[in-house]
């Protein structure tokens, strides 16, 4: 529909969506039952015409400018997100506090990963030594576990990887199949659309031709009528001038 | 005529020709082949081929087998050489020859045979009866002429592969060549002899086309030098062949080069002749050529060593036996030389000799056979009786004699104790394993005493039972030893149970058995489990609960620490009971620990122990000694356990932690363990809580270092492992990564595709609604337009009707107005015309008077009067008729009143005119004319009516045009009529005024006649015109309905015009006849008045009249033609 043919009471889609705000918008449900969207893209080739295209694009732009549906408010009709107070979480609140004060982020304490004897001035502190020993032992334990893990990996890793890869491959192939299915169904739907539209196009073309012919004919008839009326008028005048007996004529008419 | 008998020895050339001919013609066309050979017949050729030249014929020496076969077969099938030959593999002739040779050889042995008179030997002068089977005679160096000829012809024929003509040509060529050479030779000889032979030129008859140039035009000699004119004409060279067009092909070039190469090689070869000769010689050298196959001999059956032994033995025995006489004297000493031959019993030894290669008698077998055959041949038929010839034995078991394997006998392998002494038939190739040789000797195994040491013992062996026994024992022992050396028997059996056919009953049984088995197994298992449990129960608690145990090394330490009492120091003797009990318990514990460790070594160490155990056993180390412990029965154990439990409860009660949980105990234990620490200074473990700070620090430091060390090793290990792992799993990781990337992309794709699918689905839904909606709206629009059209059409129709009405009204009005105007105008015009007519009439009358006076003759007056009277009468009659017609026309006019206004107008005009005429003209001719005119008008009206009827649907424009035309026509008609009327008026007037004058009367008469004629003519013409007009109008109407094109109309008009013109011309040509008829009529009338009429005058007058009539007619027709050629047709009067 071009701008010229658009009537005042026509409602564009975006406006309609805005108007129907409170309800669940129809575009989300996917039904277009009472929509006056008139488009048959397989047979409407107006858009391919550059002039028409420019015009349409301009219209769309205008509409977008006028539209109340900004990207921000586009999902406004969705239910609100559950409220989460991030301030309440102790860790986050601490972090927020830190950020608010503009302090640098805390560095991680890496001392427990070092395998050092106690500091020099505490060399003779039994507790310090105990602590160091404990730390070292835990590290050793960690190392042992690590080695164990590595050994396990050595033993089962290759197979695990293989299995993992197999899973991935299976996943990949499944995805591929899904993609193929999608492509296939898109193809079929589009084909059906095209066929339907072409059938409609034939019908429409026939009707259009008929309409055009009729319109032309009517125009011709109208003009002929006008001419005739003029000539009749002239004759009337002539008759009057000649003083013929117009009464009978008028009576017959 | 010389009789030539074909045959004779075959020559080399003949052989060669025959071979080639056979190659060419095959083995069936012997006549053709023999035609190549002058001296041989077809049969001979065939024989030669099959006897000698066939390459499948063996010409080698006869082998033994072949000889045997031959003789054998000859005996079986005497003289059937053709049957024998293929079996032997030779030709029949060869067989026969060989056979005879063999028999001769056999006969040679006989004394009675003389080699000299061999009947088969050719004597000088004799001819070989079958030269076909003999080798060819070599060619002589200088062959006979006829032979040469034969050779060349054969060459030509055999080389010819094209057919008879080529053959003939070749022969002719050869003959020609020969003739030429002969003549040359002759001439040369004659020349040498001094006789000059001039070569005669052969007269040629006819034209020599080689010499003559056809159509040659020789330039005249001398005067005209033409040499300058001759210029080589540069003819354009067009490539005519593909080769020219494309240049030389590569294949051709290569072929040429190859040819050149071959030629060059030939030249080189020729130049290098000695080398070539050498090469040829080398090739021809049979030694170089023949390749001998490797000599394949069977492996020797006697090894070299054995041969040596044989030689030695033979030598020894020979020496002994030969020198018997020599050694006879010392027969005692001779006995010292042992003859260690293996058959001690035998004195007369079989001489050991290397057996013949061919077994004995075998070599002679053929000869024997041959002898047999010779004898058989010599015998007469058995019908005469007498004795059979004595023959050597031979076998007839088969067609061919038996084949016998020839084997070299091995004298060593063969036991020499063969009792049979037939040296001629040695036991061939058999190692006799039968024990009969031994068993046959009653004494058992003979004792070797060549030296006769046991001479005396030999007979009384049986008496000396003891010795015998001993010997037997000895034998037994030795046998046993020998048997002991034999490999130990393997008691391994492989039993193949044949698969029995399974029967149902058996299956049932098996089922039962199976059930039983399972029960048994279960029971066994249960028993086993019970036993295990029993054993386990008997073990120490540590083992039962699977608690950690101290390693063996630790046990030693524990022993050291705990059993200080037994350290050998003998330090402390337990004093108190408690101490004693403690001591006992310790001992028991140690015992148990050791026992457990020994009997059930710890899991991890067990593997090592096993390994070491293997080594240990081999090293002869002392294995673990399992200390013996008291076997305590279960009841006592249980008692002990109860006691312990009791003690525990008591203790718990006493210590006051009966309500402590197991966790508390664990905690306490952990604390204890933590408290335990190793003191490096002391080199032992101890409680840290009681140690001093220094020790504790040291211990901790030690532990820390320990941990650090461990840590380092562990880290190294981990790093190494990591690297290894990385190597192992890197490929997988990369694969996983790539897969993951692919998955990501494809997932994205699937996502977008899914979205698209949803979109398209929605669109599809929407479009399914849209399309019908659009179509509906379109249909609505179309319907609207149709309605509108209907309305508009109605409106148009109404307007059309209105316009029509208005037009009619205006036309009617106009017609009325025009009528009035026309009446006025007619009246005026008439007045004028009358004036003019009067004037003219006067003038004419004057002229006519003058003429009439000049011409008038007295005698003619009466006649003329009479004529005038007659004419008058006639005219009156006519006028009466015409009046009637007028009335009729008036009626028709009335009918036609409905027609167009123009018609009416014209009618009115005509009426006015008529009135005027009636008034003006005393004479009735004028009336007549007017009536004619009126009639014409009526006709026109009628025609118009018809036209209108025909073209009812035609346009108003046409009507208007027709009207206009009609108007014009009417006007022209009017003009014509008026003119005519005026003329006639004038004449009539003149006639009336000078009625007495005969000339005037005559003229008038002629005029009336002419008028009448004209009227008639006009009528006829108009009739035809009207018909044509009708047709034309019809056609026009048709066309108007079909196409309404003006062009067709114009065509029609053209046609009509043409017709009109034609008609007019026709009329003009026909015209003179009728006036002549009139004249004849007139003359008759004149004659009827019985007045003498001068023929001449009459004729002259008639001629005059005719002239005038012709003139008039010419005028009239011209007018008519004018009228006809007008744009519109004229509707004319119809009778």
Short mmCIF file of N, CA and C in Angstrom, two decimals, chain B residues 70-190:
data_model
loop_
_atom_site.label_atom_id
_atom_site.label_comp_id
_atom_site.label_asym_id
_atom_site.label_seq_id
_atom_site.Cartn_x
_atom_site.Cartn_y
_atom_site.Cartn_z
N UNK B 70 58.77 -99.39 -29.91
CA UNK B 70 58.65 -99.78 -31.31
C UNK B 70 58.62 -101.30 -31.44
N UNK B 71 59.56 -101.93 -30.78
CA UNK B 71 59.64 -103.38 -30.92
C UNK B 71 58.40 -104.05 -30.35
N UNK B 72 58.01 -103.56 -29.23
CA UNK B 72 56.85 -104.10 -28.57
C UNK B 72 55.60 -103.99 -29.44
N UNK B 73 55.43 -102.79 -29.97
CA UNK B 73 54.25 -102.55 -30.79
C UNK B 73 54.32 -103.32 -32.10
N UNK B 74 55.56 -103.45 -32.57
CA UNK B 74 55.71 -104.19 -33.82
C UNK B 74 55.32 -105.64 -33.63
N UNK B 75 55.55 -106.07 -32.43
CA UNK B 75 55.18 -107.45 -32.16
C UNK B 75 53.66 -107.57 -32.04
N UNK B 76 53.10 -106.56 -31.40
CA UNK B 76 51.65 -106.60 -31.21
C UNK B 76 50.90 -106.38 -32.52
N UNK B 77 51.38 -105.41 -33.27
CA UNK B 77 50.67 -105.07 -34.50
C UNK B 77 51.65 -105.14 -35.65
N UNK B 78 51.93 -106.34 -36.08
CA UNK B 78 52.97 -106.48 -37.09
C UNK B 78 52.58 -105.78 -38.39
N UNK B 79 53.53 -105.03 -38.88
CA UNK B 79 53.46 -104.28 -40.15
C UNK B 79 52.40 -103.19 -40.18
N UNK B 80 51.83 -102.88 -39.07
CA UNK B 80 50.86 -101.75 -39.10
C UNK B 80 51.59 -100.48 -38.69
N UNK B 81 52.42 -100.02 -39.59
CA UNK B 81 53.31 -98.91 -39.21
C UNK B 81 52.56 -97.61 -39.02
N UNK B 82 51.50 -97.49 -39.76
CA UNK B 82 50.77 -96.22 -39.62
C UNK B 82 50.05 -96.14 -38.27
N UNK B 83 49.75 -97.29 -37.73
CA UNK B 83 49.14 -97.30 -36.40
C UNK B 83 50.20 -97.11 -35.33
N UNK B 84 51.32 -97.76 -35.56
CA UNK B 84 52.39 -97.71 -34.56
C UNK B 84 53.01 -96.33 -34.49
N UNK B 85 53.16 -95.71 -35.68
CA UNK B 85 53.94 -94.47 -35.75
C UNK B 85 53.48 -93.39 -34.77
N UNK B 86 52.20 -93.05 -34.74
CA UNK B 86 51.83 -91.98 -33.80
C UNK B 86 52.06 -92.35 -32.35
N UNK B 87 52.02 -93.65 -32.02
CA UNK B 87 52.25 -94.04 -30.62
C UNK B 87 53.72 -93.84 -30.27
N UNK B 88 54.53 -94.21 -31.20
CA UNK B 88 55.96 -94.05 -30.95
C UNK B 88 56.36 -92.59 -31.06
N UNK B 89 55.65 -91.88 -31.95
CA UNK B 89 55.97 -90.47 -32.12
C UNK B 89 56.92 -90.21 -33.27
N UNK B 90 56.93 -91.12 -34.22
CA UNK B 90 57.77 -90.93 -35.41
C UNK B 90 56.89 -91.13 -36.63
N UNK B 91 57.50 -90.93 -37.79
CA UNK B 91 56.73 -91.22 -38.98
C UNK B 91 56.78 -92.74 -39.24
N UNK B 92 55.82 -93.24 -39.96
CA UNK B 92 55.81 -94.68 -40.26
C UNK B 92 57.09 -95.13 -40.96
N UNK B 93 57.56 -94.29 -41.85
CA UNK B 93 58.76 -94.67 -42.58
C UNK B 93 59.94 -94.79 -41.63
N UNK B 94 60.02 -93.82 -40.75
CA UNK B 94 61.10 -93.85 -39.76
C UNK B 94 61.00 -95.12 -38.92
N UNK B 95 59.79 -95.42 -38.53
CA UNK B 95 59.58 -96.59 -37.69
C UNK B 95 60.06 -97.86 -38.42
N UNK B 96 59.64 -97.93 -39.63
CA UNK B 96 60.00 -99.11 -40.40
C UNK B 96 61.51 -99.24 -40.54
N UNK B 97 62.08 -98.13 -40.84
CA UNK B 97 63.53 -98.12 -41.05
C UNK B 97 64.25 -98.56 -39.79
N UNK B 98 63.80 -97.94 -38.69
CA UNK B 98 64.44 -98.25 -37.43
C UNK B 98 64.26 -99.73 -37.07
N UNK B 99 63.08 -100.17 -37.32
CA UNK B 99 62.76 -101.55 -37.00
C UNK B 99 63.69 -102.49 -37.75
N UNK B 100 63.84 -102.21 -38.99
CA UNK B 100 64.68 -103.09 -39.79
C UNK B 100 66.13 -103.01 -39.36
N UNK B 101 66.48 -101.81 -39.00
CA UNK B 101 67.86 -101.63 -38.54
C UNK B 101 68.12 -102.46 -37.29
N UNK B 102 67.13 -102.37 -36.40
CA UNK B 102 67.27 -103.11 -35.15
C UNK B 102 67.36 -104.62 -35.43
N UNK B 103 66.50 -105.05 -36.30
CA UNK B 103 66.52 -106.48 -36.61
C UNK B 103 67.85 -106.89 -37.24
N UNK B 104 68.34 -106.01 -38.07
CA UNK B 104 69.65 -106.28 -38.67
C UNK B 104 70.71 -106.41 -37.61
N UNK B 105 70.62 -105.43 -36.66
CA UNK B 105 71.61 -105.46 -35.58
C UNK B 105 71.51 -106.77 -34.80
N UNK B 106 70.26 -107.18 -34.58
CA UNK B 106 70.08 -108.44 -33.86
C UNK B 106 70.65 -109.60 -34.67
N UNK B 107 70.45 -109.50 -35.94
CA UNK B 107 70.92 -110.58 -36.80
C UNK B 107 72.44 -110.62 -36.88
N UNK B 108 73.03 -109.45 -36.66
CA UNK B 108 74.48 -109.37 -36.71
C UNK B 108 75.11 -110.36 -35.75
N UNK B 109 74.38 -110.57 -34.66
CA UNK B 109 74.93 -111.48 -33.65
C UNK B 109 74.93 -112.92 -34.14
N UNK B 110 73.92 -113.15 -35.00
CA UNK B 110 73.87 -114.52 -35.53
C UNK B 110 75.06 -114.78 -36.47
N UNK B 111 75.40 -115.95 -36.47
CA UNK B 111 76.58 -116.26 -37.30
C UNK B 111 76.21 -116.29 -38.77
N UNK B 112 74.92 -116.65 -38.98
CA UNK B 112 74.53 -116.87 -40.37
C UNK B 112 74.35 -115.57 -41.14
N UNK B 113 74.35 -114.49 -40.44
CA UNK B 113 74.07 -113.20 -41.08
C UNK B 113 75.30 -112.62 -41.74
N UNK B 114 75.14 -112.20 -42.97
CA UNK B 114 76.26 -111.53 -43.63
C UNK B 114 75.90 -110.06 -43.78
N UNK B 115 76.76 -109.30 -43.26
CA UNK B 115 76.49 -107.85 -43.31
C UNK B 115 76.61 -107.32 -44.72
N UNK B 116 77.34 -108.01 -45.51
CA UNK B 116 77.57 -107.52 -46.86
C UNK B 116 76.32 -107.43 -47.70
N UNK B 117 75.51 -108.50 -47.67
CA UNK B 117 74.37 -108.44 -48.57
C UNK B 117 73.12 -107.90 -47.84
N UNK B 118 73.20 -106.67 -47.54
CA UNK B 118 72.04 -106.02 -46.97
C UNK B 118 71.11 -105.65 -48.12
N UNK B 119 69.99 -106.22 -48.13
CA UNK B 119 69.12 -105.98 -49.28
C UNK B 119 68.66 -104.52 -49.37
N UNK B 120 68.67 -103.83 -48.27
CA UNK B 120 68.16 -102.46 -48.30
C UNK B 120 69.20 -101.45 -48.76
N UNK B 121 70.36 -101.86 -48.84
CA UNK B 121 71.40 -100.93 -49.24
C UNK B 121 71.28 -100.64 -50.73
N UNK B 122 71.42 -99.37 -51.06
CA UNK B 122 71.30 -99.01 -52.46
C UNK B 122 72.57 -99.36 -53.18
N UNK B 123 72.36 -99.98 -54.27
CA UNK B 123 73.54 -100.30 -55.07
C UNK B 123 73.71 -99.19 -56.09
N UNK B 124 74.93 -99.03 -56.59
CA UNK B 124 75.13 -97.98 -57.59
C UNK B 124 74.24 -98.21 -58.79
N UNK B 125 73.60 -97.12 -59.23
CA UNK B 125 72.69 -97.21 -60.38
C UNK B 125 71.25 -97.37 -59.96
N UNK B 126 71.04 -97.74 -58.73
CA UNK B 126 69.65 -97.91 -58.30
C UNK B 126 69.02 -96.56 -57.92
N UNK B 127 67.79 -96.54 -58.02
CA UNK B 127 67.07 -95.31 -57.67
C UNK B 127 66.42 -95.52 -56.31
N UNK B 128 66.55 -94.49 -55.55
CA UNK B 128 65.95 -94.55 -54.22
C UNK B 128 64.44 -94.67 -54.36
N UNK B 129 63.85 -95.71 -53.78
CA UNK B 129 62.40 -95.85 -53.97
C UNK B 129 61.58 -94.80 -53.20
N UNK B 130 62.05 -94.44 -52.08
CA UNK B 130 61.30 -93.37 -51.41
C UNK B 130 62.25 -92.25 -50.99
N UNK B 131 62.43 -91.36 -51.94
CA UNK B 131 63.37 -90.27 -51.64
C UNK B 131 62.75 -89.20 -50.73
N UNK B 132 61.46 -89.37 -50.48
CA UNK B 132 60.79 -88.31 -49.69
C UNK B 132 61.30 -88.28 -48.25
N UNK B 133 61.75 -89.43 -47.77
CA UNK B 133 62.15 -89.46 -46.37
C UNK B 133 63.65 -89.33 -46.20
N UNK B 134 64.26 -88.84 -47.22
CA UNK B 134 65.70 -88.65 -47.13
C UNK B 134 66.02 -87.15 -47.06
N UNK B 135 67.12 -86.83 -46.45
CA UNK B 135 67.47 -85.41 -46.42
C UNK B 135 67.73 -84.88 -47.82
N UNK B 136 67.56 -83.55 -47.96
CA UNK B 136 67.64 -82.95 -49.28
C UNK B 136 69.08 -82.90 -49.75
N UNK B 137 69.20 -82.90 -51.08
CA UNK B 137 70.54 -82.78 -51.66
C UNK B 137 70.85 -81.29 -51.76
N UNK B 138 72.04 -80.91 -51.41
CA UNK B 138 72.34 -79.47 -51.48
C UNK B 138 72.34 -78.98 -52.93
N UNK B 139 72.09 -77.68 -53.08
CA UNK B 139 72.03 -77.10 -54.41
C UNK B 139 73.43 -77.04 -55.01
N UNK B 140 73.50 -77.25 -56.29
CA UNK B 140 74.79 -77.05 -56.95
C UNK B 140 75.08 -75.57 -57.09
N UNK B 141 76.30 -75.24 -57.23
CA UNK B 141 76.67 -73.83 -57.33
C UNK B 141 76.06 -73.22 -58.59
N UNK B 142 76.19 -73.93 -59.70
CA UNK B 142 75.55 -73.42 -60.91
C UNK B 142 74.32 -74.26 -61.21
N UNK B 143 73.21 -73.64 -61.05
CA UNK B 143 71.97 -74.37 -61.22
C UNK B 143 71.59 -74.42 -62.69
N UNK B 144 70.78 -75.37 -62.99
CA UNK B 144 70.29 -75.45 -64.36
C UNK B 144 69.39 -74.27 -64.67
N UNK B 145 69.27 -74.02 -66.00
CA UNK B 145 68.43 -72.90 -66.41
C UNK B 145 66.99 -73.10 -65.96
N UNK B 146 66.54 -74.33 -66.23
CA UNK B 146 65.13 -74.57 -65.91
C UNK B 146 64.89 -74.48 -64.41
N UNK B 147 65.88 -74.88 -63.67
CA UNK B 147 65.73 -74.76 -62.22
C UNK B 147 65.65 -73.30 -61.79
N UNK B 148 66.52 -72.53 -62.41
CA UNK B 148 66.51 -71.11 -62.09
C UNK B 148 65.16 -70.50 -62.42
N UNK B 149 64.71 -70.88 -63.59
CA UNK B 149 63.41 -70.35 -64.02
C UNK B 149 62.32 -70.74 -63.02
N UNK B 150 62.39 -72.02 -62.67
CA UNK B 150 61.39 -72.49 -61.71
C UNK B 150 61.45 -71.69 -60.42
N UNK B 151 62.67 -71.47 -60.00
CA UNK B 151 62.84 -70.73 -58.75
C UNK B 151 62.26 -69.32 -58.86
N UNK B 152 62.61 -68.67 -59.99
CA UNK B 152 62.15 -67.28 -60.10
C UNK B 152 60.62 -67.23 -60.23
N UNK B 153 60.10 -68.19 -60.96
CA UNK B 153 58.64 -68.17 -61.11
C UNK B 153 57.95 -68.45 -59.78
N UNK B 154 58.52 -69.42 -59.11
CA UNK B 154 57.95 -69.73 -57.80
C UNK B 154 58.03 -68.52 -56.89
N UNK B 155 59.13 -67.83 -57.02
CA UNK B 155 59.30 -66.64 -56.18
C UNK B 155 58.22 -65.62 -56.53
N UNK B 156 58.06 -65.45 -57.83
CA UNK B 156 57.06 -64.48 -58.26
C UNK B 156 55.67 -64.88 -57.79
N UNK B 157 55.39 -66.16 -57.95
CA UNK B 157 54.04 -66.59 -57.59
C UNK B 157 53.80 -66.52 -56.10
N UNK B 158 54.84 -66.94 -55.39
CA UNK B 158 54.64 -66.98 -53.94
C UNK B 158 54.68 -65.60 -53.33
N UNK B 159 55.47 -64.73 -53.97
CA UNK B 159 55.53 -63.38 -53.43
C UNK B 159 54.28 -62.60 -53.78
N UNK B 160 53.59 -63.08 -54.75
CA UNK B 160 52.41 -62.36 -55.18
C UNK B 160 51.29 -62.57 -54.20
N UNK B 161 50.83 -61.47 -53.73
CA UNK B 161 49.71 -61.58 -52.80
C UNK B 161 48.49 -60.90 -53.38
N UNK B 162 48.57 -60.51 -54.65
CA UNK B 162 47.49 -59.69 -55.16
C UNK B 162 46.55 -60.41 -56.12
N UNK B 163 47.02 -61.44 -56.76
CA UNK B 163 46.11 -62.13 -57.65
C UNK B 163 46.74 -62.48 -58.98
N UNK B 164 45.91 -62.93 -59.89
CA UNK B 164 46.43 -63.46 -61.14
C UNK B 164 47.06 -62.40 -62.01
N UNK B 165 46.42 -61.25 -62.02
CA UNK B 165 46.88 -60.24 -62.95
C UNK B 165 48.28 -59.78 -62.59
N UNK B 166 48.43 -59.54 -61.28
CA UNK B 166 49.74 -59.10 -60.84
C UNK B 166 50.79 -60.16 -61.15
N UNK B 167 50.37 -61.39 -61.03
CA UNK B 167 51.27 -62.51 -61.32
C UNK B 167 51.68 -62.48 -62.79
N UNK B 168 50.67 -62.31 -63.61
CA UNK B 168 50.94 -62.29 -65.04
C UNK B 168 51.85 -61.12 -65.38
N UNK B 169 51.54 -59.99 -64.79
CA UNK B 169 52.35 -58.81 -65.04
C UNK B 169 53.80 -59.08 -64.67
N UNK B 170 53.95 -59.66 -63.49
CA UNK B 170 55.31 -59.92 -63.03
C UNK B 170 56.03 -60.84 -64.00
N UNK B 171 55.30 -61.83 -64.45
CA UNK B 171 55.92 -62.77 -65.39
C UNK B 171 56.28 -62.07 -66.68
N UNK B 172 55.36 -61.26 -67.13
CA UNK B 172 55.62 -60.53 -68.38
C UNK B 172 56.81 -59.62 -68.25
N UNK B 173 56.87 -59.01 -67.13
CA UNK B 173 57.99 -58.11 -66.90
C UNK B 173 59.30 -58.87 -66.97
N UNK B 174 59.29 -59.99 -66.32
CA UNK B 174 60.50 -60.80 -66.32
C UNK B 174 60.87 -61.21 -67.75
N UNK B 175 59.84 -61.64 -68.47
CA UNK B 175 60.09 -62.07 -69.84
C UNK B 175 60.62 -60.93 -70.69
N UNK B 176 60.02 -59.81 -70.50
CA UNK B 176 60.43 -58.62 -71.24
C UNK B 176 61.89 -58.31 -70.97
N UNK B 177 62.20 -58.39 -69.68
CA UNK B 177 63.56 -58.10 -69.26
C UNK B 177 64.53 -59.09 -69.90
N UNK B 178 64.10 -60.33 -69.84
CA UNK B 178 64.96 -61.37 -70.41
C UNK B 178 65.17 -61.14 -71.91
N UNK B 179 64.04 -60.80 -72.55
CA UNK B 179 64.13 -60.57 -73.99
C UNK B 179 65.05 -59.39 -74.30
N UNK B 180 64.89 -58.38 -73.54
CA UNK B 180 65.71 -57.19 -73.77
C UNK B 180 67.18 -57.52 -73.61
N UNK B 181 67.46 -58.23 -72.53
CA UNK B 181 68.86 -58.60 -72.28
C UNK B 181 69.39 -59.45 -73.43
N UNK B 182 68.53 -60.35 -73.88
CA UNK B 182 68.95 -61.24 -74.96
C UNK B 182 69.26 -60.45 -76.22
N UNK B 183 68.37 -59.53 -76.53
CA UNK B 183 68.57 -58.75 -77.76
C UNK B 183 69.83 -57.87 -77.64
N UNK B 184 70.00 -57.35 -76.47
CA UNK B 184 71.18 -56.52 -76.21
C UNK B 184 72.45 -57.34 -76.44
N UNK B 185 72.37 -58.49 -75.85
CA UNK B 185 73.52 -59.37 -75.97
C UNK B 185 73.81 -59.70 -77.43
N UNK B 186 72.70 -59.97 -78.11
CA UNK B 186 72.83 -60.34 -79.52
C UNK B 186 73.45 -59.19 -80.31
N UNK B 187 72.92 -58.01 -80.07
CA UNK B 187 73.44 -56.86 -80.80
C UNK B 187 74.91 -56.62 -80.50
N UNK B 188 75.24 -56.78 -79.26
CA UNK B 188 76.62 -56.57 -78.85
C UNK B 188 77.53 -57.57 -79.57
N UNK B 189 77.06 -58.79 -79.59
CA UNK B 189 77.87 -59.82 -80.24
C UNK B 189 78.03 -59.54 -81.72
N UNK B 190 76.92 -59.14 -82.32
CA UNK B 190 76.96 -58.82 -83.75
C UNK B 190 77.91 -57.66 -84.02
#
